[in-house]
mmCIF file of C-alpha atoms in Angstrom:
data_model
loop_
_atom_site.group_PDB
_atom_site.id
_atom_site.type_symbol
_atom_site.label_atom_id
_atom_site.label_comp_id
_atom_site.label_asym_id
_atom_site.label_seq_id
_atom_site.Cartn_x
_atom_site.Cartn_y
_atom_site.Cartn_z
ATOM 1 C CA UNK A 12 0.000 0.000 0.000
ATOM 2 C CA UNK A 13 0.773 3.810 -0.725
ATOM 3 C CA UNK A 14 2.124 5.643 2.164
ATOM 4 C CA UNK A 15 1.609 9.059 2.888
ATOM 5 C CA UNK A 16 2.677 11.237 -0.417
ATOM 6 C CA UNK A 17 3.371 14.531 -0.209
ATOM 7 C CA UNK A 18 4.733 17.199 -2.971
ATOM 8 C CA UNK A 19 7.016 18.552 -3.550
ATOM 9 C CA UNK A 20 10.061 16.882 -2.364
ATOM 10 C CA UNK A 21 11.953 20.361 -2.285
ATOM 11 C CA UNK A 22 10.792 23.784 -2.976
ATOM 12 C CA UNK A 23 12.767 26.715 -3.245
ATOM 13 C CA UNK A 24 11.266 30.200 -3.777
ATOM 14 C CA UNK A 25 11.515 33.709 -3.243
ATOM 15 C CA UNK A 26 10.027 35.650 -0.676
ATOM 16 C CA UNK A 27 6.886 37.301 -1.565
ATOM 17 C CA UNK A 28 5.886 34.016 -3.473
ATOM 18 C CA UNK A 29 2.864 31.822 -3.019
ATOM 19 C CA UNK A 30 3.723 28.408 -1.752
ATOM 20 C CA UNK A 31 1.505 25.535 -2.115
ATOM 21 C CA UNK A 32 1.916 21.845 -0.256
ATOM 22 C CA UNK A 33 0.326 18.811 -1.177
ATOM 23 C CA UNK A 34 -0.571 15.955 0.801
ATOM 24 C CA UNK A 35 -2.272 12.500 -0.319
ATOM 25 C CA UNK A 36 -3.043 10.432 2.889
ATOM 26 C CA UNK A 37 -2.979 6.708 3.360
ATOM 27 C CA UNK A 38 -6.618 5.911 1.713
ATOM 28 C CA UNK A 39 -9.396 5.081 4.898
ATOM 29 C CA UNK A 40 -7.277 7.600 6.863
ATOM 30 C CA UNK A 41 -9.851 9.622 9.197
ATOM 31 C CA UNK A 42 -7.258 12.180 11.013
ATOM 32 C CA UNK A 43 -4.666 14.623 8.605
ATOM 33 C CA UNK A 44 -2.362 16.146 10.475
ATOM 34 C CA UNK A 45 0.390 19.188 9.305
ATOM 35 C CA UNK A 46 3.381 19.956 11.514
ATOM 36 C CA UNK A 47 5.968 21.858 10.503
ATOM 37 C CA UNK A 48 9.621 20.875 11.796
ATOM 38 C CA UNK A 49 12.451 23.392 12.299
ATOM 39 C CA UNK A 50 15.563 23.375 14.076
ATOM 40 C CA UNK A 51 14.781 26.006 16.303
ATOM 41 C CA UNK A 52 11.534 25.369 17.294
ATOM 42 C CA UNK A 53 10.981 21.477 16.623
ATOM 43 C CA UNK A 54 7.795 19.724 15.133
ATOM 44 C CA UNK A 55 4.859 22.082 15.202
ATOM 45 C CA UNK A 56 1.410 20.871 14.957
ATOM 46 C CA UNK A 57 -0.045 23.443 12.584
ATOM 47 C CA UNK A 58 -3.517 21.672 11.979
ATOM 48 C CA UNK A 59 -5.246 18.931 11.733
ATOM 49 C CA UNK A 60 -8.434 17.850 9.645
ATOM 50 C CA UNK A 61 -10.816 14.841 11.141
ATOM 51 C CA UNK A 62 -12.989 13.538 7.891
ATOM 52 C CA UNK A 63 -11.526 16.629 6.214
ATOM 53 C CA UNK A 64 -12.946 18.950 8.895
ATOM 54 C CA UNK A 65 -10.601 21.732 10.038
ATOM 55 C CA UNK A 66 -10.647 20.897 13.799
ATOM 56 C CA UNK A 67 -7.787 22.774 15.570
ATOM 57 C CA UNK A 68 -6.148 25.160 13.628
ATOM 58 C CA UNK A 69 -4.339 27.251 16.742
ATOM 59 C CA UNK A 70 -0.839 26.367 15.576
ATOM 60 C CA UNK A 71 -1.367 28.484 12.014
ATOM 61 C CA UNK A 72 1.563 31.010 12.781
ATOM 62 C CA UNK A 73 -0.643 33.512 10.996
ATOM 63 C CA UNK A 74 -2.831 34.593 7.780
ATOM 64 C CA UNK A 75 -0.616 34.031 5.797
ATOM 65 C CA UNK A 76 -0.801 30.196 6.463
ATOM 66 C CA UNK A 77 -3.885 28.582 5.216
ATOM 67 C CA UNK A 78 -4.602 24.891 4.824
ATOM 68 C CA UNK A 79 -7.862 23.335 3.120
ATOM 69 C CA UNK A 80 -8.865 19.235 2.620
ATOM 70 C CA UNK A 81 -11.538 19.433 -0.212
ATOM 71 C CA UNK A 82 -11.512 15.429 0.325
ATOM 72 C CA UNK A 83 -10.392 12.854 1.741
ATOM 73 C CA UNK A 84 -7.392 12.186 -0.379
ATOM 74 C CA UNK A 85 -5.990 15.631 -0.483
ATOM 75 C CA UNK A 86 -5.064 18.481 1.134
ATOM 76 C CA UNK A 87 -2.880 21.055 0.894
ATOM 77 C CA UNK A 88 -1.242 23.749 2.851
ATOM 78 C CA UNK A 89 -0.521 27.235 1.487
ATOM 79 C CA UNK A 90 1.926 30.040 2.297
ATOM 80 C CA UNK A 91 0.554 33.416 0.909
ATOM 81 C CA UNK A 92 3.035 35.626 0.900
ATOM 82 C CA UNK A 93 6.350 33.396 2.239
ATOM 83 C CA UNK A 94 9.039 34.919 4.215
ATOM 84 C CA UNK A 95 12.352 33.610 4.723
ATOM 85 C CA UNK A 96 11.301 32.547 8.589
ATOM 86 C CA UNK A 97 8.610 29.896 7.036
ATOM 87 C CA UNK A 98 11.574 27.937 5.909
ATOM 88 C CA UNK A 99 11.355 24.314 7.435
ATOM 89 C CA UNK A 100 10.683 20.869 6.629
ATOM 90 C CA UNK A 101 6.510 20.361 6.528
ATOM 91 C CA UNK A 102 5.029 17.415 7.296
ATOM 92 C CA UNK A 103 1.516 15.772 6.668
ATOM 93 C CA UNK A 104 0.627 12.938 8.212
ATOM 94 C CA UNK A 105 -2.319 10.441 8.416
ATOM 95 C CA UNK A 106 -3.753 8.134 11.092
ATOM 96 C CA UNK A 107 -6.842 6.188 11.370
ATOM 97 C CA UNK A 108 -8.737 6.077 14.945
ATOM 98 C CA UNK A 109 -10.351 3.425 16.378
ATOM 99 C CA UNK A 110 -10.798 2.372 19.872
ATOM 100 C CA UNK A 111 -8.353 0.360 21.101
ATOM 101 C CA UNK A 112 -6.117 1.009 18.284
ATOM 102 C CA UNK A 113 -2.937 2.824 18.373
ATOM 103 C CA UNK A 114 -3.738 5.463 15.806
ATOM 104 C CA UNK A 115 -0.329 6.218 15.048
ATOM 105 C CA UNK A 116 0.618 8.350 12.854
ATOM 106 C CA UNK A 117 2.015 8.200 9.366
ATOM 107 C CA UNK A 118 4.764 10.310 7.985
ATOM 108 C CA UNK A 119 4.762 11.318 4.434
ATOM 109 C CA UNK A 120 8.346 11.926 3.651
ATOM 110 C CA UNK A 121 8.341 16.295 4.165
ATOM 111 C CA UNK A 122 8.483 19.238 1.455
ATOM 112 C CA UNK A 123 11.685 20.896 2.406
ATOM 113 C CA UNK A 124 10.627 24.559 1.926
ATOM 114 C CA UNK A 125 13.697 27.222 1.126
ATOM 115 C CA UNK A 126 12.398 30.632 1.122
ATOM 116 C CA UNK A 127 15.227 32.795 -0.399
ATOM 117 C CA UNK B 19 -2.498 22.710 28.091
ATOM 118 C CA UNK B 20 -0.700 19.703 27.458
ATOM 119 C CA UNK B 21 2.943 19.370 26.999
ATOM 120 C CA UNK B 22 5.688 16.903 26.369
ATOM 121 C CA UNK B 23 9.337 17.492 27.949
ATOM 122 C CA UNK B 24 12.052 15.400 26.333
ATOM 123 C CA UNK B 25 15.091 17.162 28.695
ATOM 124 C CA UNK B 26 17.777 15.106 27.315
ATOM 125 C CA UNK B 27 19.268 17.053 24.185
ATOM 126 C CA UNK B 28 22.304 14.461 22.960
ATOM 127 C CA UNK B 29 23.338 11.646 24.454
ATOM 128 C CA UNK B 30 26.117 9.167 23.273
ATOM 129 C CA UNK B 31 25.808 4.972 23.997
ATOM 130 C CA UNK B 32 28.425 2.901 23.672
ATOM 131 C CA UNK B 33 26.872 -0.218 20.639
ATOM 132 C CA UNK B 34 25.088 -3.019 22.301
ATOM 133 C CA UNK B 35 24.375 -1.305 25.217
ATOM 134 C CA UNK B 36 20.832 -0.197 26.974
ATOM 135 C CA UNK B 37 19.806 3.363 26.558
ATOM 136 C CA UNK B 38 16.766 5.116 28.402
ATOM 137 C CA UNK B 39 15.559 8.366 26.595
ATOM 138 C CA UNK B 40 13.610 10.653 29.208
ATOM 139 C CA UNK B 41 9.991 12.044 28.374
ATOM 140 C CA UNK B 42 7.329 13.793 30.820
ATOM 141 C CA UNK B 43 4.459 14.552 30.327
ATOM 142 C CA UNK B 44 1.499 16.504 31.389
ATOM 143 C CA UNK B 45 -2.081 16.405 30.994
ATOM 144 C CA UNK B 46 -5.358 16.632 32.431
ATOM 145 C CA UNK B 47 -7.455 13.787 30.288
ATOM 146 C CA UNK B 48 -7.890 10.463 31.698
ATOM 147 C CA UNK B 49 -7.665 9.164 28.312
ATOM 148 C CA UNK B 50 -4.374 9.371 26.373
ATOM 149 C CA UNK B 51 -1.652 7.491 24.010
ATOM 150 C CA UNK B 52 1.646 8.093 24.184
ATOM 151 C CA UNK B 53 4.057 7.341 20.997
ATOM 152 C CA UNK B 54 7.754 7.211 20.247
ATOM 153 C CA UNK B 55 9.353 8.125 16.817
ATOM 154 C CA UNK B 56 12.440 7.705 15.573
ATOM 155 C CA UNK B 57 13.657 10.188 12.494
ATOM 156 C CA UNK B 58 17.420 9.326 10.932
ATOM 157 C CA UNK B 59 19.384 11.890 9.474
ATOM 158 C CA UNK B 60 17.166 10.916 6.102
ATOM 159 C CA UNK B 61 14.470 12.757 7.637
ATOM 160 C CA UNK B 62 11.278 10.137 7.589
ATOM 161 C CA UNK B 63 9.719 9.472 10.724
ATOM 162 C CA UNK B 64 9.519 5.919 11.882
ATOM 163 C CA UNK B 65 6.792 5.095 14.326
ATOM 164 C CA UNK B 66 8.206 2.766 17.233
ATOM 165 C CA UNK B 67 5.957 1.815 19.942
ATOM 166 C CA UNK B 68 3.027 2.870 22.085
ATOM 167 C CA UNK B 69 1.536 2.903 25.520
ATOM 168 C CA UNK B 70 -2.030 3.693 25.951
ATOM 169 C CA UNK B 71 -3.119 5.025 29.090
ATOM 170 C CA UNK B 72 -5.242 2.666 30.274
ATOM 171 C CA UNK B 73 -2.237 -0.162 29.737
ATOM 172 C CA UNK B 74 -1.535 -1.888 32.672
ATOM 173 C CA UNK B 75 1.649 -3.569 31.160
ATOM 174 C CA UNK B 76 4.520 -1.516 29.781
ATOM 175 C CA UNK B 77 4.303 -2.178 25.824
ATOM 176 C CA UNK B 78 7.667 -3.594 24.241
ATOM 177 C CA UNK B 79 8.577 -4.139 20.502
ATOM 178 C CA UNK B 80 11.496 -5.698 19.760
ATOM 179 C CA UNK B 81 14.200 -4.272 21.072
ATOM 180 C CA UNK B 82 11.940 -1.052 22.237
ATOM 181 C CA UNK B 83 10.284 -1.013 25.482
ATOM 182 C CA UNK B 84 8.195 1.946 27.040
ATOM 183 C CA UNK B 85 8.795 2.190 31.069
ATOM 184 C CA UNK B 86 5.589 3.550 31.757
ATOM 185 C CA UNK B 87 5.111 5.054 35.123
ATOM 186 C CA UNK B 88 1.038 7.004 34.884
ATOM 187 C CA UNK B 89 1.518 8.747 38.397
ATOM 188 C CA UNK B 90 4.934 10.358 37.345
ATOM 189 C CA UNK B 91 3.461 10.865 34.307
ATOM 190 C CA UNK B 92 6.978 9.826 32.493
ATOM 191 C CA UNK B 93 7.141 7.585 29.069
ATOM 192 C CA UNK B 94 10.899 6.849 28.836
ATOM 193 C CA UNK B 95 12.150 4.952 26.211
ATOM 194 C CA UNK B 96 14.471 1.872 26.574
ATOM 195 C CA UNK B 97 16.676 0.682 23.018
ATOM 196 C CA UNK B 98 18.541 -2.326 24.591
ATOM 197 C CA UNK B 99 21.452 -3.679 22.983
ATOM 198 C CA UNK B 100 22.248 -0.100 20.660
ATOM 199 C CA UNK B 101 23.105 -0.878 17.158
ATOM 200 C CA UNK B 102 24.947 2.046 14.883
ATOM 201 C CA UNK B 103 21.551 2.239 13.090
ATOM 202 C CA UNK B 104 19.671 3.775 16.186
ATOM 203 C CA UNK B 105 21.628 6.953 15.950
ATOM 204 C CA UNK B 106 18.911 8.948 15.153
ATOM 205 C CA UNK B 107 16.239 11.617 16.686
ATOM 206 C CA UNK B 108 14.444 9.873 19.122
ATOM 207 C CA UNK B 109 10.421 11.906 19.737
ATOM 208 C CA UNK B 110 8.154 11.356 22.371
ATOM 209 C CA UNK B 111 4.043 12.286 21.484
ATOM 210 C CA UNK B 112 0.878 12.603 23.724
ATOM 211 C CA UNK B 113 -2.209 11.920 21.737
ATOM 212 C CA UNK B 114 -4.823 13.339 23.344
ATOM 213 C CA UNK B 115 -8.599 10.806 23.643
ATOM 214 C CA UNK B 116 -11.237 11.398 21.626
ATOM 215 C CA UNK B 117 -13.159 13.368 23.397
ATOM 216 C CA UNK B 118 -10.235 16.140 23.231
ATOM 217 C CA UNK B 119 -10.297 16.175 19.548
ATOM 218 C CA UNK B 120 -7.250 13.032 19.296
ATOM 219 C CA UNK B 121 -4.779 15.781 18.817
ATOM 220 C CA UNK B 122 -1.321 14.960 18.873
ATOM 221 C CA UNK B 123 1.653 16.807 19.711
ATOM 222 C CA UNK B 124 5.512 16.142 20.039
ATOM 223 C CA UNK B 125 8.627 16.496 22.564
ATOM 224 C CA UNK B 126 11.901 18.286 21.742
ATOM 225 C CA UNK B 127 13.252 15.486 21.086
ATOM 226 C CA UNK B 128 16.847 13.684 21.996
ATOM 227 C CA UNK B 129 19.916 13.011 19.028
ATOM 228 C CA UNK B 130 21.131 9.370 20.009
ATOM 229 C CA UNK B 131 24.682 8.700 18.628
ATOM 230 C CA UNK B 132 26.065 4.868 19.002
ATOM 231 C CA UNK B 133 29.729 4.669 19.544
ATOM 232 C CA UNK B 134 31.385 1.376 18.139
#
């Protein structure tokens, strides 16, 4: 089975640009999680989507940071104007929940983000 | 709010010996999972064991086990017999129950480096 894909791999732009991240979860997946993952601050839970409804959103740094799940095999997460600071590795992830399960989480392998 | 302290930055271990990575955590729910990852200089993050709350024994994979002590409210990690492959970022994660949205969030995490 298909893990977690996200796109792209690496993306290097300049500031000012719009920034788009895409994320395919594993399919049957309920949960979608973002976090982004920087030296200085770690792995941030940005938001996270249960049946593709936003359902915390408090770690969105700011407007500028917008994320949307139209279904539940996509999502993406968009930078709207990017500044040098958003640079950092982003990272969807997937889980399903049921109880008594683990519901771990699965990793898609991170869009490396380079804001110049 | 809920938080996860990993206070253990770097730590060396000399290969095939035992190594206990620290995490605390704190929360309010009665209901709650708590996960390790690992994540290797390649970046991915590997999913490596969990403890629920209500768990009465301490869950072990392999060479993984989770020393699980509830009224502490510590999670630490044990890698017995180190290989050079375990050098790596070691995570700790709360997941939160379902009635507080499953939301899941990470530890600072500790760099492992196995001597030979």
């Amino acid at each position: 089975d298909a893990g977690v894909i996200q796109s792209p791999r690496h993306e290097v732009t300049e500031m000012g640009q719009e920034v788009t991240l895409r994320c395919k979860p594993i399919s049957g997946h309920d949960y979608l999680f973002w976090y982004r993952q920087t030296m200085m601050r770690g792995l941030e839970l940005l938001i996270y989507f249960n049946n593709n409804v936003p359902i915390d959103d408090s770690g969105m740094p700011e407007d500028r940071f917008s994320a949307k799940m139209p279904n539940a095999s996509f999502s993406t997460l968009k930078i709207q104007p990017s500044e040098p600071r958003d640079s950092a590795v982003y990272f969807c992830a997937s889980s399903l929940w049921l109880a008594g399960d683990t519901g771990e989480l699965f990793f898609g392998e991170g869009s490396r983000l380079t804001v110049l | 709010a809920q938080k996860i302290t990993q206070t253990q930055p770097g730590m060396f271990v000399q290969e095939k010996e035992a190594v206990t990575l620290d995490c605390t955590y704190d929360t309010s729910d009665p209901s709650y999972g708590l996960f390790w990852y690992k994540q290797p200089s390649s970046g991915e993050m590997i999913f490596l064991i969990y403890q629920g709350s209500y768990d009465q024994q301490n869950a072990t994979e392999g060479r993984y086990s989770l020393n699980f002590q509830k009224a502490r409210k510590s999670a630490n990690l044990v890698i017995s017999a180190s290989q050079l492959g375990d050098s790596a970022m070691y995570f700790c994660a709360m997941r939160r129950g379902a009635a507080a949205g499953n939301k899941l969030t990470f530890g600072g995490g500790t760099r492992v480096l196995v001597k030979p």
